PDB file of C-alpha atoms (C1' of nucleotides) in Angstrom:
ATOM      1  CA  MET Y   1      -0.233   1.011 -22.581  1.00  0.00           C
ATOM      2  CA  ASN Y   2       3.316   0.105 -21.775  1.00  0.00           C
ATOM      3  CA  LYS Y   3       4.444  -1.974 -24.718  1.00  0.00           C
ATOM      4  CA  ASN Y   4       6.518   0.624 -26.515  1.00  0.00           C
ATOM      5  CA  LEU Y   5       9.212   0.854 -23.908  1.00  0.00           C
ATOM      6  CA  PRO Y   6      12.610  -0.457 -24.909  1.00  0.00           C
ATOM      7  CA  LEU Y   7      13.059  -3.947 -23.574  1.00  0.00           C
ATOM      8  CA  SER Y   8      16.332  -3.017 -21.960  1.00  0.00           C
ATOM      9  CA  GLU Y   9      14.620  -0.558 -19.651  1.00  0.00           C
ATOM     10  CA  ARG Y  10      12.391  -3.228 -18.253  1.00  0.00           C
ATOM     11  CA  GLU Y  11      15.221  -5.695 -18.095  1.00  0.00           C
ATOM     12  CA  ARG Y  12      17.249  -3.260 -16.058  1.00  0.00           C
ATOM     13  CA  ALA Y  13      14.320  -2.704 -13.724  1.00  0.00           C
ATOM     14  CA  LEU Y  14      13.930  -6.451 -13.338  1.00  0.00           C
ATOM     15  CA  LYS Y  15      17.615  -6.820 -12.598  1.00  0.00           C
ATOM     16  CA  ILE Y  16      17.318  -4.149  -9.921  1.00  0.00           C
ATOM     17  CA  ILE Y  17      14.380  -5.923  -8.312  1.00  0.00           C
ATOM     18  CA  LYS Y  18      16.247  -9.199  -8.387  1.00  0.00           C
ATOM     19  CA  ILE Y  19      19.269  -7.747  -6.615  1.00  0.00           C
ATOM     20  CA  LEU Y  20      17.085  -5.996  -4.056  1.00  0.00           C
ATOM     21  CA  LYS Y  21      15.298  -9.272  -3.372  1.00  0.00           C
ATOM     22  CA  SER Y  22      18.483 -11.119  -2.601  1.00  0.00           C
ATOM     23  CA  THR Y  23      19.724  -8.230  -0.471  1.00  0.00           C
ATOM     24  CA  TYR Y  24      16.500  -7.532   1.405  1.00  0.00           C
ATOM     25  CA  PRO Y  25      14.578 -10.789   1.465  1.00  0.00           C
ATOM     26  CA  ARG Y  26      11.171 -10.059   2.868  1.00  0.00           C
ATOM     27  CA  LYS Y  27       7.796 -11.652   2.445  1.00  0.00           C
ATOM     28  CA  ASN Y  28       4.988  -9.411   1.342  1.00  0.00           C
ATOM     29  CA  HIS Y  29       3.145  -9.022   4.564  1.00  0.00           C
ATOM     30  CA  VAL Y  30      -0.590  -8.488   4.505  1.00  0.00           C
ATOM     31  CA  SER Y  31      -1.769  -7.100   7.806  1.00  0.00           C
ATOM     32  CA  GLY Y  32      -5.244  -8.577   7.606  1.00  0.00           C
ATOM     33  CA  ASP Y  33      -6.489  -5.415   9.279  1.00  0.00           C
ATOM     34  CA  PRO Y  34      -6.907  -2.686   6.671  1.00  0.00           C
ATOM     35  CA  TYR Y  35      -8.284  -0.259   9.241  1.00  0.00           C
ATOM     36  CA  LYS Y  36      -5.217  -0.419  11.449  1.00  0.00           C
ATOM     37  CA  THR Y  37      -3.021  -0.201   8.382  1.00  0.00           C
ATOM     38  CA  LEU Y  38      -4.848   2.952   7.371  1.00  0.00           C
ATOM     39  CA  ILE Y  39      -4.628   4.627  10.778  1.00  0.00           C
ATOM     40  CA  ARG Y  40      -0.959   3.684  11.053  1.00  0.00           C
ATOM     41  CA  CYS Y  41      -0.366   5.240   7.681  1.00  0.00           C
ATOM     42  CA  ILE Y  42      -1.845   8.564   8.753  1.00  0.00           C
ATOM     43  CA  ILE Y  43       0.330   8.536  11.856  1.00  0.00           C
ATOM     44  CA  SER Y  44       3.419   7.651   9.826  1.00  0.00           C
ATOM     45  CA  GLN Y  45       3.291  10.762   7.652  1.00  0.00           C
ATOM     46  CA  ARG Y  46       6.551  12.669   7.966  1.00  0.00           C
ATOM     47  CA  ASN Y  47       7.558  10.541  10.943  1.00  0.00           C
ATOM     48  CA  ARG Y  48      10.199   7.972  11.695  1.00  0.00           C
ATOM     49  CA  ASP Y  49       9.128   4.382  12.221  1.00  0.00           C
ATOM     50  CA  GLU Y  50       9.952   4.362  15.913  1.00  0.00           C
ATOM     51  CA  VAL Y  51       7.502   7.197  16.470  1.00  0.00           C
ATOM     52  CA  THR Y  52       4.847   5.531  14.354  1.00  0.00           C
ATOM     53  CA  ASP Y  53       5.221   2.264  16.267  1.00  0.00           C
ATOM     54  CA  ARG Y  54       5.040   3.913  19.649  1.00  0.00           C
ATOM     55  CA  VAL Y  55       2.118   6.188  18.847  1.00  0.00           C
ATOM     56  CA  SER Y  56       0.096   3.489  17.051  1.00  0.00           C
ATOM     57  CA  GLU Y  57       0.471   1.161  19.980  1.00  0.00           C
ATOM     58  CA  GLU Y  58      -0.656   3.793  22.460  1.00  0.00           C
ATOM     59  CA  LEU Y  59      -3.522   4.853  20.223  1.00  0.00           C
ATOM     60  CA  PHE Y  60      -4.950   1.368  19.840  1.00  0.00           C
ATOM     61  CA  LYS Y  61      -4.488   0.726  23.534  1.00  0.00           C
ATOM     62  CA  ARG Y  62      -6.552   3.768  24.400  1.00  0.00           C
ATOM     63  CA  TYR Y  63      -8.982   3.360  21.465  1.00  0.00           C
ATOM     64  CA  PRO Y  64      -9.175  -0.339  20.594  1.00  0.00           C
ATOM     65  CA  THR Y  65     -11.961  -0.172  18.008  1.00  0.00           C
ATOM     66  CA  ILE Y  66     -13.044   1.983  15.104  1.00  0.00           C
ATOM     67  CA  GLU Y  67     -16.176   2.795  17.086  1.00  0.00           C
ATOM     68  CA  SER Y  68     -14.152   4.176  19.975  1.00  0.00           C
ATOM     69  CA  ILE Y  69     -12.114   6.356  17.650  1.00  0.00           C
ATOM     70  CA  ALA Y  70     -15.133   7.541  15.670  1.00  0.00           C
ATOM     71  CA  SER Y  71     -16.959   8.545  18.822  1.00  0.00           C
ATOM     72  CA  ALA Y  72     -14.072  10.565  20.188  1.00  0.00           C
ATOM     73  CA  SER Y  73     -14.144  14.282  19.543  1.00  0.00           C
ATOM     74  CA  VAL Y  74     -11.558  15.731  17.192  1.00  0.00           C
ATOM     75  CA  GLU Y  75     -10.211  17.874  19.997  1.00  0.00           C
ATOM     76  CA  GLU Y  76      -9.867  14.897  22.307  1.00  0.00           C
ATOM     77  CA  MET Y  77      -7.912  12.969  19.675  1.00  0.00           C
ATOM     78  CA  GLN Y  78      -5.700  15.985  18.988  1.00  0.00           C
ATOM     79  CA  ASN Y  79      -4.893  16.339  22.655  1.00  0.00           C
ATOM     80  CA  PHE Y  80      -4.172  12.631  22.907  1.00  0.00           C
ATOM     81  CA  LEU Y  81      -1.736  12.779  19.991  1.00  0.00           C
ATOM     82  CA  LYS Y  82      -0.179  15.931  21.376  1.00  0.00           C
ATOM     83  CA  SER Y  83       0.429  14.177  24.681  1.00  0.00           C
ATOM     84  CA  LEU Y  84       2.273  11.469  22.751  1.00  0.00           C
ATOM     85  CA  LYS Y  85       4.452  14.153  21.147  1.00  0.00           C
ATOM     86  CA  VAL Y  86       3.616  13.386  17.538  1.00  0.00           C
ATOM     87  CA  GLY Y  87       4.271  16.093  15.015  1.00  0.00           C
ATOM     88  CA  LEU Y  88       1.345  17.315  12.906  1.00  0.00           C
ATOM     89  CA  TRP Y  89      -1.020  16.325  15.706  1.00  0.00           C
ATOM     90  CA  ARG Y  90      -3.672  18.836  14.739  1.00  0.00           C
ATOM     91  CA  SER Y  91      -4.081  17.513  11.199  1.00  0.00           C
ATOM     92  CA  LYS Y  92      -3.669  13.891  12.132  1.00  0.00           C
ATOM     93  CA  GLY Y  93      -6.128  14.020  15.012  1.00  0.00           C
ATOM     94  CA  LYS Y  94      -8.751  15.530  12.761  1.00  0.00           C
ATOM     95  CA  TRP Y  95      -8.128  13.049   9.945  1.00  0.00           C
ATOM     96  CA  ILE Y  96      -8.086   9.959  12.174  1.00  0.00           C
ATOM     97  CA  VAL Y  97     -11.451  10.800  13.714  1.00  0.00           C
ATOM     98  CA  GLU Y  98     -13.138  12.026  10.540  1.00  0.00           C
ATOM     99  CA  THR Y  99     -11.937   9.175   8.371  1.00  0.00           C
ATOM    100  CA  SER Y 100     -13.039   6.665  10.998  1.00  0.00           C
ATOM    101  CA  ARG Y 101     -16.496   8.225  11.130  1.00  0.00           C
ATOM    102  CA  ILE Y 102     -16.843   8.025   7.345  1.00  0.00           C
ATOM    103  CA  ILE Y 103     -15.704   4.408   7.206  1.00  0.00           C
ATOM    104  CA  LEU Y 104     -18.141   3.547   9.979  1.00  0.00           C
ATOM    105  CA  LYS Y 105     -21.158   5.326   8.528  1.00  0.00           C
ATOM    106  CA  LYS Y 106     -20.662   5.316   4.778  1.00  0.00           C
ATOM    107  CA  TYR Y 107     -18.905   1.964   4.488  1.00  0.00           C
ATOM    108  CA  ASN Y 108     -20.456   0.152   7.449  1.00  0.00           C
ATOM    109  CA  GLY Y 109     -17.121  -0.073   9.222  1.00  0.00           C
ATOM    110  CA  ARG Y 110     -15.410  -1.742   6.270  1.00  0.00           C
ATOM    111  CA  VAL Y 111     -12.398  -0.012   4.778  1.00  0.00           C
ATOM    112  CA  PRO Y 112     -13.025   0.297   1.025  1.00  0.00           C
ATOM    113  CA  ASP Y 113     -10.661  -1.701  -1.169  1.00  0.00           C
ATOM    114  CA  LYS Y 114     -10.827   0.685  -4.118  1.00  0.00           C
ATOM    115  CA  PHE Y 115      -8.233   3.383  -4.712  1.00  0.00           C
ATOM    116  CA  GLU Y 116     -10.837   5.893  -5.866  1.00  0.00           C
ATOM    117  CA  GLU Y 117     -12.794   5.512  -2.626  1.00  0.00           C
ATOM    118  CA  LEU Y 118      -9.781   5.471  -0.327  1.00  0.00           C
ATOM    119  CA  ILE Y 119      -8.309   8.640  -1.729  1.00  0.00           C
ATOM    120  CA  LYS Y 120     -11.491  10.553  -0.928  1.00  0.00           C
ATOM    121  CA  LEU Y 121     -11.000   9.973   2.797  1.00  0.00           C
ATOM    122  CA  PRO Y 122      -9.546  12.917   4.737  1.00  0.00           C
ATOM    123  CA  GLY Y 123      -5.843  12.402   5.366  1.00  0.00           C
ATOM    124  CA  ILE Y 124      -5.587   9.636   2.790  1.00  0.00           C
ATOM    125  CA  GLY Y 125      -3.653  10.625  -0.304  1.00  0.00           C
ATOM    126  CA  ARG Y 126      -2.083   8.517  -3.030  1.00  0.00           C
ATOM    127  CA  LYS Y 127       0.590   7.015  -0.878  1.00  0.00           C
ATOM    128  CA  CYS Y 128      -1.682   5.970   2.003  1.00  0.00           C
ATOM    129  CA  ALA Y 129      -4.345   4.662  -0.373  1.00  0.00           C
ATOM    130  CA  ASN Y 130      -1.749   2.444  -2.010  1.00  0.00           C
ATOM    131  CA  ILE Y 131      -0.409   1.341   1.370  1.00  0.00           C
ATOM    132  CA  VAL Y 132      -3.890   0.229   2.402  1.00  0.00           C
ATOM    133  CA  LEU Y 133      -4.368  -1.656  -0.867  1.00  0.00           C
ATOM    134  CA  ALA Y 134      -0.978  -3.336  -0.745  1.00  0.00           C
ATOM    135  CA  TYR Y 135      -0.491  -4.039   2.940  1.00  0.00           C
ATOM    136  CA  GLY Y 136      -4.062  -4.026   4.163  1.00  0.00           C
ATOM    137  CA  PHE Y 137      -5.621  -6.071   1.384  1.00  0.00           C
ATOM    138  CA  GLY Y 138      -2.720  -7.606  -0.521  1.00  0.00           C
ATOM    139  CA  ILE Y 139      -3.835  -5.923  -3.729  1.00  0.00           C
ATOM    140  CA  PRO Y 140      -0.982  -5.077  -6.127  1.00  0.00           C
ATOM    141  CA  ALA Y 141      -0.041  -1.399  -5.721  1.00  0.00           C
ATOM    142  CA  ILE Y 142       3.123   0.690  -5.545  1.00  0.00           C
ATOM    143  CA  PRO Y 143       3.041   3.184  -2.693  1.00  0.00           C
ATOM    144  CA  VAL Y 144       5.510   5.930  -3.598  1.00  0.00           C
ATOM    145  CA  ASP Y 145       6.818   7.218  -0.328  1.00  0.00           C
ATOM    146  CA  THR Y 146       9.893   9.358   0.160  1.00  0.00           C
ATOM    147  CA  HIS Y 147      12.228   6.372  -0.257  1.00  0.00           C
ATOM    148  CA  VAL Y 148      10.632   4.956  -3.396  1.00  0.00           C
ATOM    149  CA  TYR Y 149      10.528   8.454  -4.840  1.00  0.00           C
ATOM    150  CA  ARG Y 150      14.158   9.252  -4.179  1.00  0.00           C
ATOM    151  CA  ILE Y 151      15.626   5.870  -5.115  1.00  0.00           C
ATOM    152  CA  SER Y 152      13.612   5.430  -8.310  1.00  0.00           C
ATOM    153  CA  ARG Y 153      14.885   8.750  -9.575  1.00  0.00           C
ATOM    154  CA  ARG Y 154      18.483   8.173  -8.506  1.00  0.00           C
ATOM    155  CA  LEU Y 155      18.401   4.867 -10.361  1.00  0.00           C
ATOM    156  CA  GLY Y 156      17.040   6.596 -13.427  1.00  0.00           C
ATOM    157  CA  LEU Y 157      13.887   4.494 -13.359  1.00  0.00           C
ATOM    158  CA  ALA Y 158      12.008   7.773 -13.679  1.00  0.00           C
ATOM    159  CA  PRO Y 159      13.028  11.288 -14.727  1.00  0.00           C
ATOM    160  CA  TRP Y 160      14.536  13.412 -11.970  1.00  0.00           C
ATOM    161  CA  ASP Y 161      11.760  15.996 -12.281  1.00  0.00           C
ATOM    162  CA  ALA Y 162       8.953  13.422 -12.186  1.00  0.00           C
ATOM    163  CA  SER Y 163       6.166  13.836  -9.643  1.00  0.00           C
ATOM    164  CA  PRO Y 164       5.426  11.013  -7.175  1.00  0.00           C
ATOM    165  CA  GLU Y 165       2.439  10.064  -9.279  1.00  0.00           C
ATOM    166  CA  GLU Y 166       4.572   9.933 -12.423  1.00  0.00           C
ATOM    167  CA  VAL Y 167       7.113   7.771 -10.612  1.00  0.00           C
ATOM    168  CA  GLU Y 168       4.314   5.424  -9.603  1.00  0.00           C
ATOM    169  CA  GLU Y 169       3.060   5.074 -13.186  1.00  0.00           C
ATOM    170  CA  ARG Y 170       6.574   4.648 -14.479  1.00  0.00           C
ATOM    171  CA  LEU Y 171       7.359   1.887 -11.998  1.00  0.00           C
ATOM    172  CA  LYS Y 172       4.087   0.155 -12.784  1.00  0.00           C
ATOM    173  CA  SER Y 173       4.972   0.106 -16.460  1.00  0.00           C
ATOM    174  CA  LEU Y 174       8.462  -1.229 -15.800  1.00  0.00           C
ATOM    175  CA  ILE Y 175       7.801  -3.812 -13.134  1.00  0.00           C
ATOM    176  CA  PRO Y 176       5.602  -6.912 -13.370  1.00  0.00           C
ATOM    177  CA  ARG Y 177       2.483  -6.844 -11.232  1.00  0.00           C
ATOM    178  CA  GLU Y 178       3.629  -9.682  -8.991  1.00  0.00           C
ATOM    179  CA  GLU Y 179       6.499  -7.516  -7.784  1.00  0.00           C
ATOM    180  CA  TRP Y 180       4.587  -4.320  -7.147  1.00  0.00           C
ATOM    181  CA  ILE Y 181       4.024  -4.793  -3.453  1.00  0.00           C
ATOM    182  CA  TYR Y 182       7.628  -5.809  -2.952  1.00  0.00           C
ATOM    183  CA  VAL Y 183       8.975  -2.598  -4.495  1.00  0.00           C
ATOM    184  CA  ASN Y 184       7.948  -0.492  -1.530  1.00  0.00           C
ATOM    185  CA  HIS Y 185       9.372  -2.968   0.993  1.00  0.00           C
ATOM    186  CA  ALA Y 186      12.671  -3.211  -0.805  1.00  0.00           C
ATOM    187  CA  MET Y 187      13.203   0.474  -1.403  1.00  0.00           C
ATOM    188  CA  VAL Y 188      12.267   1.420   2.151  1.00  0.00           C
ATOM    189  CA  ASP Y 189      14.821  -1.060   3.502  1.00  0.00           C
ATOM    190  CA  HIS Y 190      17.399   0.085   0.982  1.00  0.00           C
ATOM    191  CA  GLY Y 191      16.634   3.758   1.547  1.00  0.00           C
ATOM    192  CA  LYS Y 192      17.090   3.586   5.293  1.00  0.00           C
ATOM    193  CA  SER Y 193      20.327   1.643   5.263  1.00  0.00           C
ATOM    194  CA  VAL Y 194      22.200   2.486   2.060  1.00  0.00           C
ATOM    195  CA  CYS Y 195      20.514   4.843  -0.387  1.00  0.00           C
ATOM    196  CA  LYS Y 196      19.957   7.505   2.257  1.00  0.00           C
ATOM    197  CA  PRO Y 197      18.829  11.013   1.340  1.00  0.00           C
ATOM    198  CA  ILE Y 198      22.011  12.611   2.619  1.00  0.00           C
ATOM    199  CA  LYS Y 199      25.379  10.929   2.181  1.00  0.00           C
ATOM    200  CA  PRO Y 200      24.223   7.643   0.631  1.00  0.00           C
ATOM    201  CA  ARG Y 201      26.580   4.714   1.150  1.00  0.00           C
ATOM    202  CA  CYS Y 202      27.170   4.153  -2.565  1.00  0.00           C
ATOM    203  CA  TRP Y 203      30.422   2.271  -2.040  1.00  0.00           C
ATOM    204  CA  GLU Y 204      28.578  -0.571  -0.379  1.00  0.00           C
ATOM    205  CA  CYS Y 205      25.470  -0.479  -2.564  1.00  0.00           C
ATOM    206  CA  PRO Y 206      24.528  -3.742  -4.291  1.00  0.00           C
ATOM    207  CA  LEU Y 207      23.090  -1.681  -7.142  1.00  0.00           C
ATOM    208  CA  ARG Y 208      26.168   0.481  -7.736  1.00  0.00           C
ATOM    209  CA  GLY Y 209      26.911  -1.231 -11.043  1.00  0.00           C
ATOM    210  CA  LEU Y 210      23.483  -0.328 -12.358  1.00  0.00           C
ATOM    211  CA  CYS Y 211      23.117   3.133 -10.895  1.00  0.00           C
ATOM    212  CA  PRO Y 212      23.738   6.419 -12.734  1.00  0.00           C
ATOM    213  CA  LYS Y 213      23.594   8.156  -9.316  1.00  0.00           C
ATOM    214  CA  ILE Y 214      21.310  10.852 -10.565  1.00  0.00           C
ATOM    215  CA  GLY Y 215      21.044  13.719  -8.112  1.00  0.00           C
ATOM    216  CA  VAL Y 216      23.422  12.131  -5.622  1.00  0.00           C
ATOM    217  CA  GLN Y 217      25.502  14.901  -4.104  1.00  0.00           C
ATOM    218  CA  ASP Y 218      28.179  13.266  -2.049  1.00  0.00           C
ATOM    219  CA  THR Y 219      29.213   9.638  -2.346  1.00  0.00           C
ATOM    220  CA  SER Y 220      32.559   9.988  -0.637  1.00  0.00           C
ATOM    221  CA  SER Y 221      33.710   8.836   2.779  1.00  0.00           C
ATOM    222  CA  GLN Y 222      31.682   7.701   5.724  1.00  0.00           C
TER     223      GLN Y 222
ATOM    224  C1'  DC A   1       3.804  26.608  -2.871  1.00  0.00           C
ATOM    225  C1'  DT A   2       2.935  26.803   2.192  1.00  0.00           C
ATOM    226  C1'  DC A   3       1.519  25.055   6.346  1.00  0.00           C
ATOM    227  C1'  DC A   4       1.125  21.543   9.638  1.00  0.00           C
ATOM    228  C1'  DC A   5       4.743  19.833  14.125  1.00  0.00           C
ATOM    229  C1'  DG A   6       8.275  17.608  17.068  1.00  0.00           C
ATOM    230  C1'  DA A   7      12.374  14.854  17.082  1.00  0.00           C
ATOM    231  C1'  DT A   8      16.608  13.447  15.265  1.00  0.00           C
ATOM    232  C1'  DA A   9      20.381  13.039  11.847  1.00  0.00           C
ATOM    233  C1'  DT A  10      23.993  15.550   9.755  1.00  0.00           C
TER     234       DT A  10
ATOM    235  C1'  DA W   1      21.861  25.628  12.050  1.00  0.00           C
ATOM    236  C1'  DT W   2      19.532  22.985   8.516  1.00  0.00           C
ATOM    237  C1'  DA W   3      17.530  18.863   6.415  1.00  0.00           C
ATOM    238  C1'  DT W   4      14.670  15.176   6.823  1.00  0.00           C
ATOM    239  C1'  DC W   5      11.350  12.092   8.507  1.00  0.00           C
ATOM    240  C1'  DA W   6       6.425   5.651   5.676  1.00  0.00           C
ATOM    241  C1'  DG W   7       2.499  13.063   3.351  1.00  0.00           C
ATOM    242  C1'  DG W   8      -1.730  15.565   2.637  1.00  0.00           C
ATOM    243  C1'  DA W   9      -4.650  19.567   2.238  1.00  0.00           C
ATOM    244  C1'  DG W  10      -5.719  24.258   1.042  1.00  0.00           C
TER     245       DG W  10
END
DNA sequence: CTCCCGATAT
DNA sequence: ATATCAGGAG
């Protein structure tokens, strides 16, 4: 399905991955706990990592098991999240409890390792489903979060008007399966430090020689 | 497309 | 004051 692409496109993608790897060396970490990965992913939506870390820790301290979360009422979970000052606490509280109940009852407490099943869970969309596959199970997947989305398009790896899903398919066609999980790691690291949404630090970017800077507004000064 | 939500970066 | 943050649902 992806054999008609010009070789140079894939070569460029490979070159990008190679440079990212030497800049942001990181082992593909598999959590070994898909359930915690999934809950963390719900909490992480539209949040900074520091918030996600803090809230996840408090959540699992108060509710150590899937059973304890599933048996909490939605309102109780919402109030708990609210007390921790997480944004979107109403949605997230509902999703965390309901998804946990479904996993417990329908899947006997085992998080499904199929995309089609994961995406049916409340609060689990494409990105979280792929996160669970990649980081919970170690199954090749490319979670397209805000960083992967932005950077892929700036690099011209996907059209500027592509949807997140289209970016995901495009990356999958360009990048060998063994590197899929790494893509998210690399672009998140790169996106937070250099290829930032506002005022990216293009002058110190290891990819500047390969980048058309699509959609980049301001590359000047600090 | 809008809403959900509070905190922080710019 | 506005944009953005490891998005997803209606």
